[in-house]
């Protein structure tokens, strides 16, 4: 569980009112109160509540209070409801109506005046079977929203963004990437390999097959721009550029054998008919926006969902055809699972139950987008985003769930088509951050707030952007921002070539000052991919040189340590492809893998 950054100090505040602090704890609390308005307000609220409570006569709790609370817990009545939104009856046994008022007052102060928002997406469909609901102890809640104070005249700066509660930069060891992709050789004969990040040893030499699963011939593999490792570590899915054609190829390479199950009674991991080191071609797509570059693995690594934009859809300038495809690792085969021409893959539910079918969020692009949750069809048929869904989210496009499924970043706004980019946002387009709740099998997105807190909320905003979560379920990064609205020529914001790095538990959201240092990416380089380390403080940034004629493509991979205050970020270049293309890189979801037994023949 990710702890709200104020919780330790709220405990100290409570103890301070009864003089139960040690001298060290008192010093720590005083230092924090000097710089935190929210906790000073909490202290005042606690003190006011004590004064109110001190004048109350004792009232015995209702005799049936225990039974009522137990009944509510057993029925799951409050399981998906944050504590501050639960009924005031909880306070009734403490001291009557004044106690309820005091408790409500305290909750309002802690919430910084935030109103309770209705769910973004709800559904009244019948409760499906085999639904796993994340436990309350695993679901972090979003903090109250802080009011940002953006500069009136934004200026270009390399000053790092200060984090809300840190004034120092504790030493946190920068983790080496588990897997790095490397391209070397002349432009007419590029060689792609997968390299172990810590040792530099080759895990697989990627060789393009002669034909795809449909029997169509396949060309050479170009430089990779996106990569995602399956949760079990068996497969690496990636997207490469198809020369200068404006098209992308989607691939998957098998890296290892199926791991031994941790639980002997669990179902055995999914094995595959593909050999170690074998590469499967998954399809060709128009390059388009970052919405087309989403690679979503199921929790067991058995399926990969992705979106293809058909390059042969039509010749009209605004004709776009996008659908969701799935790669089955067991059979090393692909199949199209939607046939609407407007569908995009989003996220699988990260929580899973042994034997339960995979559940995937699919988005339908349109002037008013819609997302819906579906089980993958077992009969090889297609599914319609509007039919047979387990949950709906109206006005939501491409929800990206955090690794533990408790939080989500999604897009909202009005969409339009663009032949070169697919569906993009034309009005009110912006990413939103929300909590995920599950009640009677229905998934809803609540406590919605903008990811960027210092940008306008209406009008011509984003067309698109790339977004990724850290494995810690708190840190996230936004880059490749295609901004439609007005900006400054001297210091564009949002800047398409800056990376904005923040935490869901930061009440400020993202602001202009959350951009990583301008020096973190070399001059003349363009950010291609970003991976956030499980530490929540380190980034792996792949940045390419701008295309120069027929020269072989070149990209650098930089491991960035994000520093706070006025301390510049630290970075180092990961050297795996001398004078070639390095990146993207990935971290294994379950720690450092042992690739010794999976080296390609």
Coordinates of C-alpha atoms in Angstrom, one line a residue:
X1 CA 0.0 0.0 0.0
X2 CA 1.2 3.5 -0.8
X3 CA 1.0 5.7 2.2
X4 CA -0.3 9.3 2.0
X5 CA 2.8 11.4 2.7
X6 CA 1.0 13.2 5.6
X7 CA -0.1 10.1 7.6
X8 CA 3.0 9.7 9.7
X9 CA 2.8 13.4 10.7
X10 CA -1.0 13.1 11.4
X11 CA -0.1 10.4 14.0
X12 CA 2.5 12.7 15.6
X13 CA 0.0 15.6 15.6
X14 CA -2.5 13.4 17.5
X15 CA 0.1 12.3 20.0
X16 CA 1.3 15.9 20.5
X17 CA -2.1 16.9 21.9
X18 CA -1.7 14.4 24.8
X19 CA 2.1 15.2 25.3
X20 CA 3.0 11.7 24.2
X21 CA 5.9 12.7 21.9
X22 CA 9.5 12.1 22.6
X23 CA 11.9 15.0 22.1
X24 CA 13.1 13.6 18.8
X25 CA 9.5 13.2 17.6
X26 CA 8.6 16.7 18.7
X27 CA 11.6 18.1 16.8
X28 CA 10.6 16.2 13.6
X29 CA 7.0 17.4 13.8
X30 CA 8.0 21.0 14.4
X31 CA 10.3 20.9 11.4
X32 CA 7.5 19.5 9.2
X33 CA 4.9 22.0 10.4
X34 CA 7.2 24.9 9.5
X35 CA 6.8 24.0 5.8
X36 CA 3.4 22.2 5.5
X37 CA 0.2 24.3 5.5
X38 CA -1.9 21.1 5.3
X39 CA -0.6 19.7 8.5
X40 CA -0.8 23.0 10.3
X41 CA -4.5 23.0 9.3
X42 CA -4.8 19.4 10.5
X43 CA -3.3 20.4 13.9
X44 CA -5.7 23.2 14.3
X45 CA -8.6 20.9 13.4
X46 CA -7.5 18.3 15.9
X47 CA -7.2 21.0 18.6
X48 CA -10.6 22.4 17.8
X49 CA -12.1 18.9 17.9
X50 CA -10.6 18.3 21.3
X51 CA -12.1 21.5 22.6
X52 CA -15.5 20.6 21.2
X53 CA -15.3 17.1 22.6
X54 CA -14.1 18.3 26.0
X55 CA -17.5 20.0 26.6
X56 CA -19.6 17.0 25.7
X57 CA -21.3 14.8 28.3
X58 CA -20.7 11.1 28.0
X59 CA -23.3 9.3 26.0
X60 CA -23.2 5.5 25.9
X61 CA -23.0 4.0 22.4
X62 CA -26.1 2.3 21.1
X63 CA -26.4 -1.3 22.2
X64 CA -26.6 -2.6 18.6
X65 CA -23.6 -0.5 17.3
X66 CA -21.2 -3.5 17.3
X67 CA -23.7 -5.6 15.4
X68 CA -24.4 -2.8 12.9
X69 CA -20.7 -2.3 12.2
X70 CA -20.0 -6.0 11.8
X71 CA -23.0 -6.3 9.4
X72 CA -21.7 -3.4 7.4
X73 CA -18.2 -5.0 7.2
X74 CA -19.6 -8.4 6.2
X75 CA -21.7 -7.0 3.5
X76 CA -18.8 -4.9 2.2
X77 CA -20.8 -1.8 2.5
X78 CA -17.9 0.5 3.1
X79 CA -15.2 -1.6 1.4
X80 CA -14.7 0.7 -1.6
X81 CA -15.6 4.0 0.2
X82 CA -12.8 6.2 1.6
X83 CA -13.2 6.7 5.4
X84 CA -14.1 10.4 5.1
X85 CA -17.1 9.6 2.9
X86 CA -18.6 7.0 5.2
X87 CA -21.8 7.8 7.1
X88 CA -21.6 10.0 10.1
X89 CA -23.2 7.3 12.2
X90 CA -19.7 6.1 12.9
X91 CA -19.4 9.1 15.1
X92 CA -22.7 8.8 16.8
X93 CA -21.6 6.5 19.6
X94 CA -18.8 8.9 20.5
X95 CA -20.8 11.8 21.8
X96 CA -24.0 12.6 20.0
X97 CA -24.6 15.1 17.2
X98 CA -21.8 17.5 18.2
X99 CA -19.3 14.7 17.9
X100 CA -20.5 14.0 14.4
X101 CA -20.2 17.7 13.5
X102 CA -16.6 17.7 14.9
X103 CA -15.7 14.6 13.0
X104 CA -17.2 16.0 9.8
X105 CA -15.4 19.3 10.3
X106 CA -12.0 17.5 10.7
X107 CA -12.6 15.5 7.5
X108 CA -13.4 18.7 5.6
X109 CA -10.2 20.3 6.8
X110 CA -8.1 17.3 5.9
X111 CA -9.8 17.2 2.5
X112 CA -8.8 20.8 1.9
X113 CA -12.4 21.6 1.0
X114 CA -12.7 19.1 -1.7
X115 CA -16.2 18.0 -2.7
X116 CA -17.0 14.4 -3.3
X117 CA -17.2 13.7 -7.0
X118 CA -19.6 11.2 -8.5
X119 CA -18.2 8.2 -10.3
X120 CA -17.0 8.7 -13.8
X121 CA -18.2 5.3 -15.1
X122 CA -20.8 3.0 -13.6
X123 CA -22.8 0.1 -14.9
X124 CA -25.9 -1.7 -13.9
X125 CA -25.2 -5.0 -15.8
X126 CA -25.6 -8.3 -13.9
X127 CA -22.7 -9.2 -11.5
X128 CA -20.2 -11.4 -13.4
X129 CA -18.6 -14.4 -11.9
X130 CA -14.9 -14.8 -10.9
X131 CA -14.4 -11.1 -10.1
X132 CA -11.4 -10.4 -7.8
X133 CA -11.8 -7.1 -5.9
X134 CA -8.6 -5.5 -4.6
X135 CA -8.6 -5.4 -0.8
X136 CA -8.9 -2.0 1.0
X137 CA -5.4 -2.5 2.4
X138 CA -3.9 -2.6 -1.1
X139 CA -5.8 0.4 -2.5
X140 CA -4.1 3.8 -1.9
X141 CA -6.3 6.8 -2.0
X142 CA -5.6 10.1 -3.6
X143 CA -4.6 13.0 -1.4
X144 CA -6.6 16.3 -1.3
X145 CA -5.9 18.5 -4.2
X146 CA -3.5 21.3 -3.6
X147 CA -3.9 24.6 -5.4
X148 CA -0.9 25.1 -7.7
X149 CA 0.8 28.5 -8.0
X150 CA 2.2 28.5 -11.6
X151 CA 4.5 31.3 -12.6
X152 CA 2.7 34.1 -14.4
X153 CA 5.4 34.1 -17.1
X154 CA 6.8 30.6 -17.6
X155 CA 10.6 30.6 -18.3
X156 CA 12.9 27.8 -19.4
X157 CA 14.7 26.4 -16.4
X158 CA 16.9 23.4 -15.5
X159 CA 15.9 23.8 -11.8
X160 CA 14.5 20.5 -10.6
X161 CA 10.9 20.4 -9.4
X162 CA 10.7 20.4 -5.5
X163 CA 8.7 17.5 -4.1
X164 CA 6.1 18.2 -1.5
X165 CA 7.7 16.9 1.7
X166 CA 11.4 16.5 0.8
X167 CA 14.2 19.0 1.4
X168 CA 17.1 16.6 1.0
X169 CA 18.1 14.0 -1.5
X170 CA 18.5 10.7 0.3
X171 CA 20.8 8.2 -1.4
X172 CA 18.7 5.7 -3.3
X173 CA 20.7 3.4 -5.4
X174 CA 19.9 3.7 -9.1
X175 CA 18.7 0.3 -10.4
X176 CA 20.2 -1.1 -13.6
X177 CA 17.6 -2.0 -16.2
X178 CA 16.9 -5.7 -16.5
X179 CA 16.6 -5.6 -20.3
X180 CA 17.9 -3.2 -22.9
X181 CA 17.3 -3.3 -26.6
X182 CA 20.3 -2.4 -28.9
X183 CA 20.6 -1.8 -32.6
X184 CA 24.0 -1.7 -34.3
X185 CA 25.3 -1.9 -37.8
X186 CA 24.9 0.0 -41.1
X187 CA 21.5 1.2 -42.2
X188 CA 21.2 -1.5 -44.8
X189 CA 22.0 -4.3 -42.4
X190 CA 20.8 -3.3 -38.9
X191 CA 21.2 -5.9 -36.1
X192 CA 18.8 -5.9 -33.1
X193 CA 19.6 -7.6 -29.9
X194 CA 18.2 -7.8 -26.3
X195 CA 20.9 -7.3 -23.7
X196 CA 20.9 -7.9 -19.9
X197 CA 21.2 -4.5 -18.3
X198 CA 23.6 -5.3 -15.5
X199 CA 26.0 -7.5 -17.3
X200 CA 25.8 -6.5 -21.0
X201 CA 25.4 -10.2 -22.0
X202 CA 23.1 -11.0 -24.9
X203 CA 19.8 -12.5 -24.0
X204 CA 18.5 -12.8 -27.6
X205 CA 19.5 -11.9 -31.1
X206 CA 16.3 -10.8 -32.7
X207 CA 15.8 -12.2 -36.2
X208 CA 12.8 -11.3 -38.3
X209 CA 10.8 -14.2 -39.5
X210 CA 10.3 -14.7 -43.2
X211 CA 6.5 -14.2 -42.9
X212 CA 3.9 -13.3 -40.3
X213 CA 1.3 -15.7 -38.8
X214 CA -1.0 -14.9 -41.8
X215 CA 1.7 -16.0 -44.3
X216 CA 2.6 -12.5 -45.5
X217 CA 6.3 -11.6 -46.1
X218 CA 8.0 -9.6 -43.4
X219 CA 10.7 -7.0 -44.0
X220 CA 13.7 -6.2 -41.8
X221 CA 13.4 -5.0 -38.2
X222 CA 13.9 -1.3 -37.6
X223 CA 14.8 0.7 -34.5
X224 CA 12.5 0.0 -31.5
X225 CA 10.5 2.8 -29.9
X226 CA 8.3 0.9 -27.3
X227 CA 8.9 -2.2 -25.3
X228 CA 7.0 -4.1 -22.6
X229 CA 8.1 -7.2 -20.7
X230 CA 5.5 -9.8 -19.9
X231 CA 4.8 -10.3 -16.1
X232 CA 6.3 -13.7 -16.2
X233 CA 9.5 -12.5 -18.0
X234 CA 9.0 -15.0 -20.9
X235 CA 8.2 -12.5 -23.7
X236 CA 9.3 -9.1 -24.7
X237 CA 6.8 -7.2 -26.9
X238 CA 8.1 -4.2 -28.9
X239 CA 7.2 -1.8 -31.7
X240 CA 9.7 -0.7 -34.3
X241 CA 9.7 1.9 -37.0
X242 CA 9.4 0.6 -40.6
X243 CA 12.0 2.7 -42.3
X244 CA 10.7 6.1 -43.5
X245 CA 7.3 4.7 -44.5
X246 CA 5.3 6.2 -41.6
X247 CA 4.4 2.6 -40.5
X248 CA 5.3 0.6 -37.4
X249 CA 5.8 -3.1 -36.9
X250 CA 4.7 -4.9 -33.7
X251 CA 6.7 -7.9 -32.6
X252 CA 7.2 -10.3 -29.7
X253 CA 10.4 -12.3 -28.9
X254 CA 10.4 -15.2 -26.4
X255 CA 13.3 -14.8 -23.9
X256 CA 12.9 -17.6 -21.4
X257 CA 11.2 -20.8 -20.3
X258 CA 8.1 -20.7 -18.2
X259 CA 9.1 -20.0 -14.6
X260 CA 8.6 -22.4 -11.8
X261 CA 5.3 -21.6 -9.9
X262 CA 5.8 -20.2 -6.5
X263 CA 2.7 -21.9 -5.1
X264 CA 2.8 -25.6 -5.9
X265 CA -1.0 -25.8 -5.9
X266 CA -1.4 -22.9 -8.4
X267 CA -2.0 -23.5 -12.1
X268 CA 1.3 -24.1 -14.0
X269 CA 2.5 -21.0 -15.9
X270 CA 1.7 -20.7 -19.5
X271 CA 4.2 -22.3 -21.8
X272 CA 4.5 -21.7 -25.5
X273 CA 5.0 -23.5 -28.8
X274 CA 7.6 -20.8 -29.7
X275 CA 11.2 -21.6 -29.2
X276 CA 13.5 -19.5 -27.0
X277 CA 14.8 -16.6 -29.1
X278 CA 12.0 -16.9 -31.6
X279 CA 10.4 -13.6 -32.8
X280 CA 6.8 -13.4 -34.0
X281 CA 5.5 -10.6 -36.2
X282 CA 2.2 -9.3 -34.7
X283 CA 1.1 -6.8 -37.4
X284 CA 1.7 -3.5 -39.2
X285 CA 0.1 -0.2 -38.2
X286 CA 0.2 3.5 -39.2
X287 CA 2.7 5.1 -36.8
X288 CA 0.1 7.6 -35.5
X289 CA -0.3 8.9 -31.9
X290 CA 0.9 7.4 -28.6
X291 CA -2.6 6.0 -28.2
X292 CA -1.6 3.4 -30.9
X293 CA 1.6 2.4 -29.0
X294 CA 0.0 0.9 -26.0
X295 CA 1.2 -2.7 -25.3
X296 CA -0.9 -4.3 -22.5
X297 CA 0.0 -7.7 -21.0
X298 CA -2.4 -9.8 -19.1
X299 CA -1.4 -10.6 -15.5
X300 CA -0.3 -14.2 -16.3
X301 CA 1.6 -13.1 -19.4
X302 CA -0.6 -15.3 -21.6
X303 CA -2.0 -12.5 -23.7
X304 CA -0.9 -9.2 -25.2
X305 CA -3.4 -6.6 -26.3
X306 CA -2.5 -3.9 -28.8
X307 CA -4.0 -1.6 -31.4
X308 CA -3.4 -1.6 -35.2
X309 CA -4.4 1.3 -37.4
X310 CA -5.0 -0.3 -40.8
X311 CA -2.9 1.5 -43.4
X312 CA -5.2 0.3 -46.2
X313 CA -8.4 1.6 -44.6
X314 CA -9.1 4.2 -47.3
X315 CA -7.8 7.1 -49.2
X316 CA -9.9 9.9 -47.6
X317 CA -7.9 12.3 -45.5
X318 CA -10.0 11.6 -42.4
X319 CA -10.6 7.9 -42.9
X320 CA -9.3 6.0 -39.9
X321 CA -9.6 2.3 -39.0
X322 CA -8.4 1.1 -35.7
X323 CA -9.1 -2.2 -33.9
X324 CA -7.8 -4.3 -31.0
X325 CA -5.7 -7.4 -31.6
X326 CA -4.5 -10.1 -29.1
X327 CA -1.4 -12.2 -29.2
X328 CA -1.8 -15.6 -27.6
X329 CA 1.7 -16.6 -26.2
X330 CA 0.7 -20.3 -25.8
X331 CA 0.0 -20.7 -29.5
X332 CA 2.3 -17.9 -30.7
X333 CA -0.7 -16.6 -32.7
X334 CA -2.6 -13.4 -33.2
X335 CA -6.3 -12.6 -33.7
X336 CA -8.4 -9.5 -34.1
X337 CA -11.0 -9.2 -31.2
X338 CA -12.9 -6.0 -32.3
X339 CA -14.3 -5.1 -35.7
X340 CA -15.6 -1.5 -35.1
X341 CA -12.9 0.5 -36.8
X342 CA -12.8 2.8 -33.7
X343 CA -11.5 0.4 -30.9
X344 CA -8.3 0.9 -28.9
X345 CA -6.6 -1.4 -26.4
X346 CA -6.2 0.0 -22.9
X347 CA -5.4 -2.2 -19.8
X348 CA -5.9 -5.6 -18.5
X349 CA -7.1 -5.8 -14.9
X350 CA -3.8 -6.4 -13.0
X351 CA -5.6 -8.4 -10.3
X352 CA -6.3 -12.0 -11.4
X353 CA -7.8 -15.1 -10.0
X354 CA -6.6 -18.6 -10.8
X355 CA -8.7 -19.9 -13.8
X356 CA -10.5 -16.6 -14.4
X357 CA -10.6 -15.3 -18.0
X358 CA -8.5 -12.2 -18.7
X359 CA -10.4 -8.9 -18.4
X360 CA -9.5 -6.1 -20.7
X361 CA -10.5 -2.4 -20.9
X362 CA -11.3 -1.5 -24.5
X363 CA -12.0 2.1 -25.6
X364 CA -14.2 3.2 -28.4
X365 CA -13.0 6.4 -30.0
X366 CA -15.5 9.0 -31.1
X367 CA -16.7 12.6 -30.5
X368 CA -17.7 11.2 -27.0
X369 CA -15.4 8.3 -26.1
X370 CA -16.5 5.3 -24.2
X371 CA -14.5 2.6 -22.4
X372 CA -15.8 -0.9 -21.3
X373 CA -14.4 -3.9 -19.5
X374 CA -14.7 -7.3 -21.3
X375 CA -13.5 -10.9 -20.8
X376 CA -11.5 -12.1 -23.8
X377 CA -13.7 -14.2 -26.1
X378 CA -12.7 -17.8 -25.9
X379 CA -14.3 -18.8 -29.2
X380 CA -12.2 -16.7 -31.4
X381 CA -15.0 -14.3 -32.1
X382 CA -15.1 -10.5 -31.8
X383 CA -16.5 -8.3 -29.2
X384 CA -18.2 -4.9 -29.5
X385 CA -17.3 -2.3 -26.8
X386 CA -21.0 -1.5 -26.2
X387 CA -22.2 -5.1 -25.9
X388 CA -21.7 -7.6 -23.1
X389 CA -19.5 -5.4 -21.0
X390 CA -18.8 -6.0 -17.3
X391 CA -18.4 -2.3 -16.6
X392 CA -18.8 1.0 -18.6
X393 CA -16.9 4.3 -18.2
X394 CA -18.6 7.0 -20.3
X395 CA -16.5 9.9 -21.5
X396 CA -13.3 7.9 -20.7
X397 CA -10.7 7.0 -23.3
X398 CA -7.8 4.4 -22.9
X399 CA -7.7 4.0 -19.1
X400 CA -4.2 3.0 -17.9
X401 CA -4.4 1.1 -14.6
X402 CA -1.7 1.3 -12.1
X403 CA 0.2 -2.0 -11.5
X404 CA -2.0 -2.9 -8.5
X405 CA -5.2 -1.7 -10.1
X406 CA -6.0 0.8 -7.4
X407 CA -5.5 4.0 -9.5
X408 CA -6.1 4.9 -13.1
X409 CA -5.0 7.6 -15.6
X410 CA -7.4 8.1 -18.5
X411 CA -8.3 10.6 -21.1
X412 CA -11.4 12.8 -21.4
X413 CA -12.6 15.3 -24.0
X414 CA -14.0 15.4 -27.5
X415 CA -12.2 13.4 -30.2
X416 CA -11.8 13.7 -34.0
X417 CA -10.0 11.8 -36.7
X418 CA -6.6 12.5 -38.3
X419 CA -5.4 10.3 -41.1
X420 CA -1.8 10.5 -39.9
X421 CA -2.4 10.1 -36.2
X422 CA -5.7 8.2 -35.8
X423 CA -8.2 9.4 -33.3
X424 CA -6.9 12.4 -31.3
X425 CA -8.5 15.0 -29.1
X426 CA -9.9 18.2 -30.6
X427 CA -11.4 19.9 -27.6
X428 CA -11.1 19.6 -23.8
X429 CA -8.5 16.8 -24.3
X430 CA -6.6 16.1 -21.0
X431 CA -5.4 13.1 -18.9
X432 CA -7.2 12.6 -15.6
X433 CA -6.2 10.7 -12.4
X434 CA -8.7 8.8 -10.4
X435 CA -9.2 6.0 -7.9
X436 CA -10.6 2.6 -8.9
X437 CA -13.5 1.2 -6.8
X438 CA -15.1 -2.2 -7.2
X439 CA -18.6 -2.7 -5.8
X440 CA -20.6 -5.9 -6.6
X441 CA -18.3 -6.6 -9.5
X442 CA -18.7 -3.1 -11.1
X443 CA -15.5 -1.1 -11.6
X444 CA -15.8 2.7 -11.3
X445 CA -13.4 5.6 -11.5
X446 CA -13.9 8.1 -8.7
X447 CA -12.2 11.2 -7.1
X448 CA -11.3 12.4 -10.6
X449 CA -8.8 15.3 -11.0
X450 CA -6.6 16.6 -13.8
X451 CA -3.1 15.1 -14.1
X452 CA -1.8 18.6 -15.0
X453 CA -3.1 21.1 -12.3
X454 CA -1.7 24.3 -13.8
X455 CA -3.2 24.0 -17.3
X456 CA -6.6 25.2 -18.5
X457 CA -9.5 22.8 -18.0
X458 CA -11.5 23.7 -21.1
X459 CA -10.8 24.5 -24.7
X460 CA -8.1 23.4 -27.1
X461 CA -5.8 21.4 -24.9
X462 CA -4.0 18.1 -25.6
X463 CA -4.2 16.2 -28.8
X464 CA -2.4 13.2 -27.2
X465 CA 0.6 12.3 -25.0
X466 CA 2.4 9.2 -23.9
X467 CA 2.0 8.0 -20.3
X468 CA 3.5 5.3 -18.2
X469 CA 3.2 4.1 -14.6
X470 CA 6.0 2.9 -12.3
X471 CA 5.8 -0.6 -10.9
X472 CA 5.4 1.0 -7.4
X473 CA 1.9 2.2 -8.5
X474 CA 2.6 5.8 -7.5
X475 CA 5.1 7.4 -9.7
X476 CA 4.3 8.1 -13.4
X477 CA 5.6 10.0 -16.4
X478 CA 4.1 12.0 -19.2
X479 CA 6.0 12.8 -22.4
X480 CA 5.5 13.3 -26.2
X481 CA 2.8 15.9 -25.3
X482 CA 1.0 17.1 -28.5
X483 CA -0.4 20.4 -27.2
X484 CA -3.1 22.1 -29.2
X485 CA -3.6 25.1 -27.0
X486 CA -1.7 28.4 -26.7
X487 CA 1.9 28.4 -25.3
X488 CA 5.0 30.5 -25.1
X489 CA 7.5 30.5 -27.9
X490 CA 10.3 31.1 -25.5
X491 CA 9.4 28.3 -23.1
X492 CA 6.7 26.0 -24.6
X493 CA 4.5 24.2 -22.0
X494 CA 3.6 21.5 -22.3
X495 CA 6.8 20.8 -24.3
X496 CA 6.7 17.7 -26.6
X497 CA 10.3 17.0 -25.8
X498 CA 10.2 17.3 -22.0
X499 CA 9.3 14.5 -19.6
X500 CA 6.9 15.4 -16.7
X501 CA 7.5 13.2 -13.7
X502 CA 5.3 13.1 -10.6
X503 CA 3.5 10.9 -8.1
X504 CA -0.1 10.2 -7.6
X505 CA 0.2 10.9 -3.9
X506 CA 1.5 14.5 -4.7
X507 CA -1.6 16.7 -4.2
X508 CA -0.3 19.3 -6.6
X509 CA -0.6 16.9 -9.6
X510 CA 1.8 17.7 -12.4
X511 CA 2.9 21.3 -13.1
X512 CA 5.5 23.0 -15.3
X513 CA 8.0 22.6 -12.6
X514 CA 7.7 18.8 -12.6
X515 CA 9.6 18.6 -15.9
X516 CA 12.9 16.8 -15.6
X517 CA 15.9 19.0 -16.1
X518 CA 16.5 20.2 -19.6
X519 CA 20.0 18.9 -19.4
X520 CA 18.8 15.3 -18.8
X521 CA 18.3 14.9 -22.5
X522 CA 21.2 15.9 -24.8
X523 CA 20.7 18.8 -27.2
X524 CA 19.3 17.8 -30.5
X525 CA 17.8 14.5 -29.2
X526 CA 14.1 13.7 -29.2
X527 CA 12.5 11.6 -26.4
X528 CA 11.3 8.3 -27.8
X529 CA 10.4 6.2 -24.7
X530 CA 10.4 6.5 -20.9
X531 CA 10.4 3.8 -18.2
X532 CA 9.9 4.7 -14.5
X533 CA 11.9 2.6 -12.1
X534 CA 10.2 0.8 -9.2
X535 CA 12.1 3.2 -6.8
X536 CA 9.8 6.0 -7.9
X537 CA 12.8 8.3 -8.3
X538 CA 14.6 7.0 -11.4
X539 CA 13.8 7.2 -15.1
X540 CA 15.2 5.4 -18.2
X541 CA 14.9 7.8 -21.1
X542 CA 15.5 6.7 -24.7
X543 CA 16.3 9.7 -26.8
X544 CA 17.1 9.6 -30.5
X545 CA 19.1 11.9 -32.8
X546 CA 17.0 13.7 -35.4
X547 CA 16.9 11.8 -38.7
X548 CA 19.9 12.7 -40.9
X549 CA 19.5 11.4 -44.4
X550 CA 20.3 7.7 -44.9
X551 CA 22.5 7.4 -41.8
X552 CA 21.9 4.5 -39.4
X553 CA 19.5 5.6 -36.6
X554 CA 21.1 6.5 -33.3
X555 CA 19.6 6.8 -29.8
X556 CA 21.0 7.1 -26.3
X557 CA 19.6 5.5 -23.1
X558 CA 20.0 7.6 -20.0
X559 CA 19.4 6.5 -16.4
X560 CA 18.3 9.6 -14.6
X561 CA 18.2 10.1 -10.8
X562 CA 15.6 12.7 -10.0
X563 CA 16.9 15.1 -7.4
X564 CA 14.9 17.6 -5.4
X565 CA 15.1 21.2 -4.4
X566 CA 17.9 23.1 -6.2
X567 CA 20.1 20.0 -6.8
X568 CA 20.5 19.1 -10.5
X569 CA 19.4 15.6 -11.6
X570 CA 22.1 13.0 -11.9
X571 CA 22.3 10.9 -15.1
X572 CA 24.5 8.4 -16.8
X573 CA 24.4 6.9 -20.3
X574 CA 23.8 3.2 -20.5
X575 CA 26.4 2.0 -23.0
X576 CA 25.1 -1.1 -24.8
X577 CA 25.3 -0.1 -28.4
X578 CA 28.4 1.9 -29.3
X579 CA 27.5 4.6 -31.8
X580 CA 24.2 2.8 -32.4
X581 CA 20.7 2.7 -31.0
X582 CA 20.2 1.9 -27.2
X583 CA 16.7 1.5 -25.8
X584 CA 14.0 1.1 -24.9
X585 CA 14.7 -0.6 -21.6
X586 CA 12.5 -2.4 -19.1
X587 CA 12.4 -3.6 -15.5
X588 CA 11.2 -7.1 -14.6
X589 CA 7.9 -6.8 -12.7
X590 CA 9.1 -9.3 -10.1
X591 CA 12.7 -8.4 -9.5
X592 CA 15.9 -9.3 -11.2
X593 CA 15.5 -12.3 -13.5
X594 CA 18.1 -15.0 -14.2
X595 CA 18.6 -15.0 -18.0
X596 CA 21.5 -17.5 -18.0
X597 CA 19.3 -20.4 -19.1
X598 CA 17.5 -18.3 -21.7
X599 CA 20.3 -17.2 -24.0
X600 CA 19.3 -17.5 -27.6
X601 CA 21.1 -20.3 -29.5

